[in-house]
Amino acid sequence: MFMTIGLTACSSGGGSQDAAGGRTALDVWLMRDSVSAAFQKEFETGFEKARPDIDVKIQIQEWEGIGEKVTAALASNDAPDVIEVGNTQVARYAQSGGLTDFTGKVAELGGESWLKGLAEPGAYDGRQYGIPFYAANRVVVYRKDLFEKAGVDADRITTRDRWIAATRTLDRGGTQGIYLPGQNWYVLAGFVWDEGGDLAVESGGGWKGTLDSPAALRAMAFYERLQALGKGPEDSDEARPPQAEVMAGGQVAQIIATPGNANAVVQHNPGLKGKLGYFPIPGKSAGTPGAVFTGGSDLVVPAVAAHQEEAFTFIEELTGDAWQKKLALAMSYVPNKTTLAGAVASDPGAAAMAVGAANGHATPNTPRWAAVEAKNPIKEYMTAVLTGRDARTEAAKASRAITSALDGAS
């Protein structure tokens, strides 16, 4: 989901069938760019050597339209055996009753050390359906040369207060301290979680938007302070214009992005090669990194899949420690367990992600959250506050819109 490495599908078709020589054909759907072709080949070879009775057949799926395709597969009699899904999509599929329940396998899979931002959205109604696959999250990508010129030491930016002070020092002499668009709501969500709040909470059998809570209001106030230390637009997000292009084209000291964005910055401005660094988004205290939205994927098994035992074996291997370490290094991902963070120590961007991932979160775990994102009143709220409207009034309005979307979505 986060990389741009192409893959070649090893097979087509989603149904289960017997392979030649009495082997079990295990049909697997993985998403475009989740793994490289080299890693895919290495894993298949290693897995089939250990389990010669299984013939792994991987079909690469496109993210566009995947929701409808997975929903149809779960309702059919010809579903694949294993499917990769976005971590926040699991509840949507589990609600239908179409997924295999792995609650009894959590301990066997090392679930006590799973990243919370992958494990929690992989559960629904108290049962575990999604098995954490890989994660990625936002960090601070910064210009080493601009920091050095301003006398700012990135290693000392360990709290929000120090971050604000450093950014204020950087925001002078034609340099933007930070480029932070006004509608980067994933960043705001992290600040909300830092303050002990959430975007919505479950209450009385339903869900209620909570952007008007004291915690969420404190988070928006901090976002406003940080955003003012640059020239980010109040009425657009990080994709309009692409913030990597903005950083490449001007004197921007920092952006908040996944480390892969640094590659895009250098592509647009080769002169910045070797001049970009990373550090975790700071938290309120030096001992705890800032909360982040954990993006990534879980692996699920359709309840109607023909080869349940083989599917579990595949998942157990791919999400096990040995292959997780290899995947993290190959793709600059965060492994699925907090105990494996050291596996990416040699990759500065991934190492910064791994620190933040320990305090990772996901959006409210309801199948109806997609209805909120469709219209996204959070973005409208942020722009309203940044353009001078009353935060409490606008937060209450946005909270009502979130509640309405969660109550009324199908």
XYZ file of N, CA, C and O in Angstrom, residues 249-356:
432
model
N 10.837 21.454 -3.953
C 10.935 22.690 -4.710
C 11.287 23.921 -3.917
O 11.457 24.997 -4.494
N 11.388 23.821 -2.598
C 11.634 25.020 -1.815
C 12.381 24.752 -0.540
O 12.856 23.640 -0.291
N 12.474 25.783 0.289
C 13.181 25.704 1.563
C 12.215 25.244 2.647
O 11.798 26.029 3.509
N 11.867 23.968 2.614
C 10.970 23.379 3.603
C 11.800 22.504 4.533
O 12.444 21.553 4.087
N 11.777 22.801 5.817
C 12.635 22.086 6.760
C 12.072 20.726 7.149
O 12.835 19.793 7.417
N 10.716 20.578 7.188
C 10.115 19.335 7.657
C 8.781 19.079 6.960
O 8.058 20.030 6.640
N 8.470 17.816 6.795
C 7.118 17.383 6.479
C 6.814 16.176 7.365
O 7.733 15.557 7.923
N 5.548 15.850 7.496
C 5.131 14.658 8.238
C 4.603 13.664 7.205
O 3.609 13.931 6.535
N 5.293 12.544 7.069
C 4.978 11.620 5.980
C 5.587 10.255 6.268
O 6.405 10.108 7.185
N 5.208 9.243 5.488
C 5.913 7.970 5.557
C 7.294 8.154 4.931
O 7.472 9.003 4.052
N 8.285 7.395 5.364
C 9.641 7.576 4.851
C 9.760 7.457 3.338
O 10.661 8.059 2.743
N 8.868 6.707 2.729
C 8.924 6.569 1.280
C 8.789 7.895 0.551
O 9.235 8.020 -0.600
N 8.189 8.880 1.209
C 8.063 10.197 0.587
C 9.417 10.844 0.338
O 9.562 11.697 -0.535
N 10.420 10.456 1.120
C 11.760 11.007 0.913
C 12.289 10.636 -0.462
O 12.990 11.434 -1.114
N 11.961 9.432 -0.919
C 12.382 9.020 -2.261
C 11.757 9.924 -3.319
O 12.406 10.306 -4.300
N 10.488 10.289 -3.120
C 9.811 11.165 -4.073
C 10.429 12.564 -4.057
O 10.545 13.212 -5.103
N 10.832 13.023 -2.874
C 11.487 14.330 -2.777
C 12.763 14.341 -3.608
O 13.008 15.258 -4.409
N 13.576 13.293 -3.462
C 14.851 13.214 -4.178
C 14.634 13.046 -5.680
O 15.387 13.592 -6.493
N 13.586 12.329 -6.052
C 13.281 12.170 -7.480
C 13.003 13.532 -8.117
O 13.410 13.794 -9.247
N 12.321 14.391 -7.395
C 12.000 15.720 -7.920
C 13.166 16.708 -7.771
O 13.219 17.702 -8.494
N 14.063 16.418 -6.852
C 15.214 17.299 -6.643
C 16.424 16.451 -6.257
O 16.710 16.270 -5.065
N 17.142 15.908 -7.239
C 18.289 15.045 -6.941
C 19.349 15.708 -6.077
O 20.142 15.027 -5.420
N 19.358 17.040 -6.050
C 20.317 17.744 -5.225
C 20.122 17.509 -3.735
O 21.013 17.818 -2.926
N 18.976 16.959 -3.345
C 18.703 16.691 -1.927
C 19.094 15.277 -1.512
O 18.858 14.885 -0.366
N 19.683 14.525 -2.416
C 20.114 13.169 -2.067
C 21.117 13.230 -0.924
O 22.082 13.989 -0.954
N 20.873 12.446 0.110
C 21.741 12.416 1.274
C 21.481 13.514 2.279
O 22.132 13.561 3.337
N 20.537 14.405 1.987
C 20.277 15.538 2.865
C 18.984 15.387 3.678
O 18.571 16.319 4.366
N 18.339 14.223 3.573
C 17.081 14.020 4.286
C 17.274 13.032 5.439
O 17.960 12.024 5.293
N 16.656 13.344 6.556
C 16.699 12.464 7.712
C 15.306 12.228 8.264
O 14.310 12.767 7.741
N 15.216 11.430 9.340
C 13.924 11.046 9.888
C 13.993 11.036 11.418
O 15.012 10.675 11.992
N 12.896 11.404 12.054
C 12.755 11.129 13.477
C 11.279 10.891 13.789
O 10.389 11.369 13.062
N 10.996 10.121 14.834
C 9.598 9.834 15.178
C 8.861 11.119 15.539
O 9.462 12.062 16.066
N 7.576 11.165 15.259
C 6.767 12.301 15.698
C 6.844 12.374 17.223
O 6.560 11.390 17.911
N 7.258 13.505 17.768
C 7.445 13.592 19.226
C 6.120 13.508 19.989
O 5.068 13.934 19.502
N 6.211 12.977 21.195
C 5.054 12.918 22.073
C 5.085 14.024 23.111
O 5.934 14.917 23.079
N 4.178 13.951 24.061
C 4.098 14.996 25.088
C 5.249 14.890 26.084
O 5.657 15.883 26.673
N 5.771 13.672 26.268
C 6.915 13.481 27.166
C 8.002 12.725 26.421
O 7.744 12.014 25.444
N 9.235 12.877 26.903
C 10.379 12.309 26.200
C 10.353 10.787 26.176
O 10.924 10.166 25.285
N 9.683 10.167 27.118
C 9.692 8.710 27.189
C 8.706 8.019 26.276
O 8.742 6.793 26.139
N 7.811 8.781 25.650
C 6.764 8.174 24.829
C 6.677 8.875 23.485
O 6.489 10.092 23.435
N 6.827 8.141 22.376
C 6.706 8.787 21.065
C 5.282 9.253 20.826
O 4.337 8.784 21.477
N 5.119 10.179 19.903
C 3.786 10.643 19.554
C 2.950 9.521 18.966
O 3.463 8.625 18.287
N 1.661 9.562 19.229
C 0.763 8.569 18.665
C 0.661 8.766 17.156
O 0.720 9.896 16.660
N 0.523 7.666 16.432
C 0.430 7.718 14.975
C -0.674 6.798 14.487
O -1.024 5.825 15.154
N -1.208 7.140 13.330
C -2.123 6.228 12.658
C -1.294 5.120 12.016
O -0.357 5.390 11.269
N -1.620 3.876 12.331
C -0.916 2.740 11.760
C -1.634 2.286 10.499
O -2.766 1.797 10.555
N -0.974 2.468 9.367
C -1.481 1.908 8.128
C -0.829 0.561 7.901
O 0.169 0.217 8.524
N -1.376 -0.203 7.001
C -0.796 -1.514 6.734
C -1.871 -2.526 6.428
O -3.002 -2.172 6.085
N -1.528 -3.779 6.572
C -2.431 -4.847 6.159
C -2.507 -5.971 7.177
O -1.568 -6.206 7.943
N -3.649 -6.659 7.145
C -3.847 -7.904 7.865
C -4.124 -9.005 6.845
O -4.502 -8.721 5.700
N -3.960 -10.239 7.268
C -4.311 -11.391 6.440
C -5.558 -12.040 7.025
O -5.666 -12.223 8.242
N -6.505 -12.359 6.162
C -7.742 -13.007 6.591
C -7.978 -14.255 5.761
O -7.419 -14.419 4.671
N -8.839 -15.131 6.290
C -9.219 -16.358 5.588
C -10.742 -16.382 5.466
O -11.444 -16.275 6.480
N -11.276 -16.476 4.260
C -12.725 -16.577 4.111
C -13.262 -17.812 4.830
O -12.627 -18.877 4.826
N -14.423 -17.679 5.437
C -15.032 -18.817 6.129
C -15.323 -19.963 5.175
O -15.342 -21.129 5.581
N -15.533 -19.642 3.883
C -15.854 -20.689 2.893
C -14.613 -21.221 2.199
O -14.725 -22.065 1.302
N -13.418 -20.762 2.582
C -12.194 -21.233 1.933
C -12.065 -22.740 2.079
O -12.323 -23.306 3.152
N -11.630 -23.387 1.016
C -11.584 -24.853 0.990
C -10.457 -25.440 1.819
O -10.559 -26.567 2.306
N -9.374 -24.683 2.014
C -8.179 -25.253 2.645
C -7.826 -24.461 3.903
O -6.832 -23.736 3.933
N -8.619 -24.612 4.931
C -8.455 -23.835 6.154
C -7.124 -24.138 6.857
O -6.418 -23.221 7.281
N -6.781 -25.401 6.975
C -5.547 -25.778 7.674
C -4.322 -25.257 6.939
O -3.401 -24.697 7.549
N -4.300 -25.409 5.624
C -3.168 -24.927 4.829
C -3.088 -23.400 4.842
O -1.998 -22.827 4.843
N -4.249 -22.766 4.855
C -4.271 -21.302 4.910
C -3.652 -20.799 6.212
O -2.872 -19.835 6.218
N -3.985 -21.452 7.319
C -3.391 -21.062 8.600
C -1.883 -21.278 8.585
O -1.112 -20.434 9.082
N -1.432 -22.379 7.997
C 0.007 -22.650 7.909
C 0.720 -21.553 7.130
O 1.796 -21.090 7.512
N 0.108 -21.119 6.033
C 0.679 -20.040 5.215
C 0.794 -18.759 6.036
O 1.841 -18.099 6.052
N -0.277 -18.395 6.728
C -0.286 -17.177 7.530
C 0.717 -17.275 8.673
O 1.453 -16.321 8.960
N 0.753 -18.404 9.325
C 1.687 -18.598 10.439
C 3.126 -18.383 9.989
O 3.932 -17.767 10.701
N 3.452 -18.861 8.790
C 4.812 -18.725 8.276
C 5.112 -17.279 7.859
O 6.136 -16.703 8.224
N 4.210 -16.666 7.073
C 4.454 -15.325 6.548
C 4.470 -14.276 7.641
O 5.170 -13.261 7.529
N 3.705 -14.494 8.700
C 3.669 -13.521 9.796
C 4.580 -13.903 10.947
O 4.609 -13.219 11.971
N 5.336 -14.996 10.779
C 6.277 -15.423 11.801
C 7.540 -14.577 11.793
O 7.829 -13.838 10.848
N 8.325 -14.689 12.844
C 9.469 -13.807 13.043
C 10.473 -13.833 11.898
O 10.968 -12.782 11.468
N 10.808 -15.010 11.398
C 11.858 -15.124 10.382
C 11.494 -14.355 9.112
O 12.294 -13.548 8.604
N 10.286 -14.575 8.598
C 9.894 -13.905 7.355
C 9.525 -12.452 7.590
O 9.677 -11.612 6.698
N 9.060 -12.118 8.774
C 8.770 -10.716 9.072
C 10.042 -9.864 9.043
O 10.046 -8.740 8.547
N 11.134 -10.398 9.568
C 12.411 -9.672 9.528
C 12.855 -9.450 8.089
O 13.305 -8.369 7.721
N 12.726 -10.475 7.262
C 13.135 -10.354 5.860
C 12.243 -9.372 5.113
O 12.723 -8.571 4.304
N 10.940 -9.423 5.371
C 10.006 -8.516 4.710
C 10.293 -7.068 5.094
O 10.292 -6.170 4.243
N 10.538 -6.826 6.380
C 10.792 -5.471 6.850
C 12.017 -4.871 6.172
O 12.008 -3.706 5.751
N 13.076 -5.658 6.033
C 14.296 -5.166 5.397
C 14.108 -4.992 3.896
O 14.633 -4.049 3.302
N 13.346 -5.904 3.286
C 13.150 -5.830 1.837
C 12.286 -4.651 1.435
O 12.501 -4.032 0.378
N 11.304 -4.286 2.271
C 10.304 -3.302 1.885
C 10.319 -2.034 2.744
O 9.491 -1.152 2.551
N 11.243 -1.947 3.707
C 11.269 -0.817 4.644
C 9.931 -0.678 5.374
O 9.405 0.421 5.532
N 9.404 -1.801 5.816
C 8.176 -1.826 6.595
C 8.510 -1.929 8.076
O 9.644 -2.243 8.470
N 7.499 -1.747 8.903
C 7.583 -2.065 10.314
C 7.061 -3.489 10.492
O 5.962 -3.800 10.028
N 7.831 -4.376 11.139
C 7.328 -5.738 11.361
C 6.066 -5.725 12.214
O 5.753 -4.744 12.887
N 5.362 -6.852 12.214
C 4.063 -6.899 12.863
C 4.105 -7.011 14.381
O 3.078 -6.953 15.038
N 5.300 -7.165 14.957
C 5.429 -7.315 16.408
C 6.387 -6.265 16.962
O 7.409 -5.943 16.351
N 6.086 -5.760 18.140
C 6.963 -4.785 18.783
C 8.325 -5.391 19.090
O 9.336 -4.683 19.120
N 8.373 -6.691 19.302
C 9.630 -7.367 19.643
C 10.580 -7.454 18.466
O 11.745 -7.823 18.638
N 10.119 -7.118 17.261
C 10.950 -7.224 16.064
C 11.433 -5.867 15.567
O 12.005 -5.774 14.485
N 11.223 -4.819 16.350
C 11.589 -3.478 15.898
C 13.068 -3.380 15.537
O 13.458 -2.646 14.622
N 13.918 -4.122 16.231
C 15.351 -4.075 15.964
C 15.735 -4.591 14.591
O 16.853 -4.331 14.119
N 14.828 -5.272 13.923
C 15.140 -5.832 12.606
C 15.384 -4.761 11.566
O 16.023 -5.014 10.538
N 14.883 -3.544 11.792
C 15.039 -2.467 10.813
C 15.996 -1.381 11.309
O 15.987 -0.263 10.802
N 16.837 -1.710 12.277
C 17.749 -0.720 12.851
C 18.688 -0.133 11.810
O 19.112 1.020 11.929
N 18.995 -0.891 10.758
C 19.924 -0.419 9.732
C 19.263 0.497 8.706
O 19.944 1.072 7.859
N 17.946 0.644 8.760
C 17.193 1.478 7.832
C 16.658 2.681 8.605
O 15.702 2.547 9.372
N 17.249 3.877 8.450
C 16.853 5.023 9.286
C 15.368 5.350 9.230
O 14.755 5.651 10.259
N 14.772 5.314 8.036
C 13.356 5.634 7.921
C 12.478 4.611 8.611
O 11.566 4.952 9.378
N 12.752 3.337 8.362
C 11.965 2.270 8.975
C 12.183 2.235 10.480
O 11.262 1.941 11.251
N 13.407 2.529 10.924
C 13.688 2.545 12.362
C 12.880 3.629 13.056
O 12.346 3.426 14.155
N 12.762 4.804 12.423
C 11.943 5.879 12.998
C 10.476 5.470 13.030
O 9.758 5.762 14.000
N 10.022 4.784 11.974
C 8.642 4.292 11.961
C 8.401 3.307 13.093
O 7.364 3.345 13.751
N 9.357 2.406 13.305
C 9.181 1.365 14.312
C 9.032 1.958 15.707
O 8.261 1.448 16.526
N 9.754 3.044 15.979
C 9.607 3.703 17.276
C 8.178 4.231 17.426
O 7.517 4.015 18.450
N 7.689 4.909 16.405
C 6.329 5.439 16.459
C 5.265 4.357 16.482
O 4.220 4.511 17.114
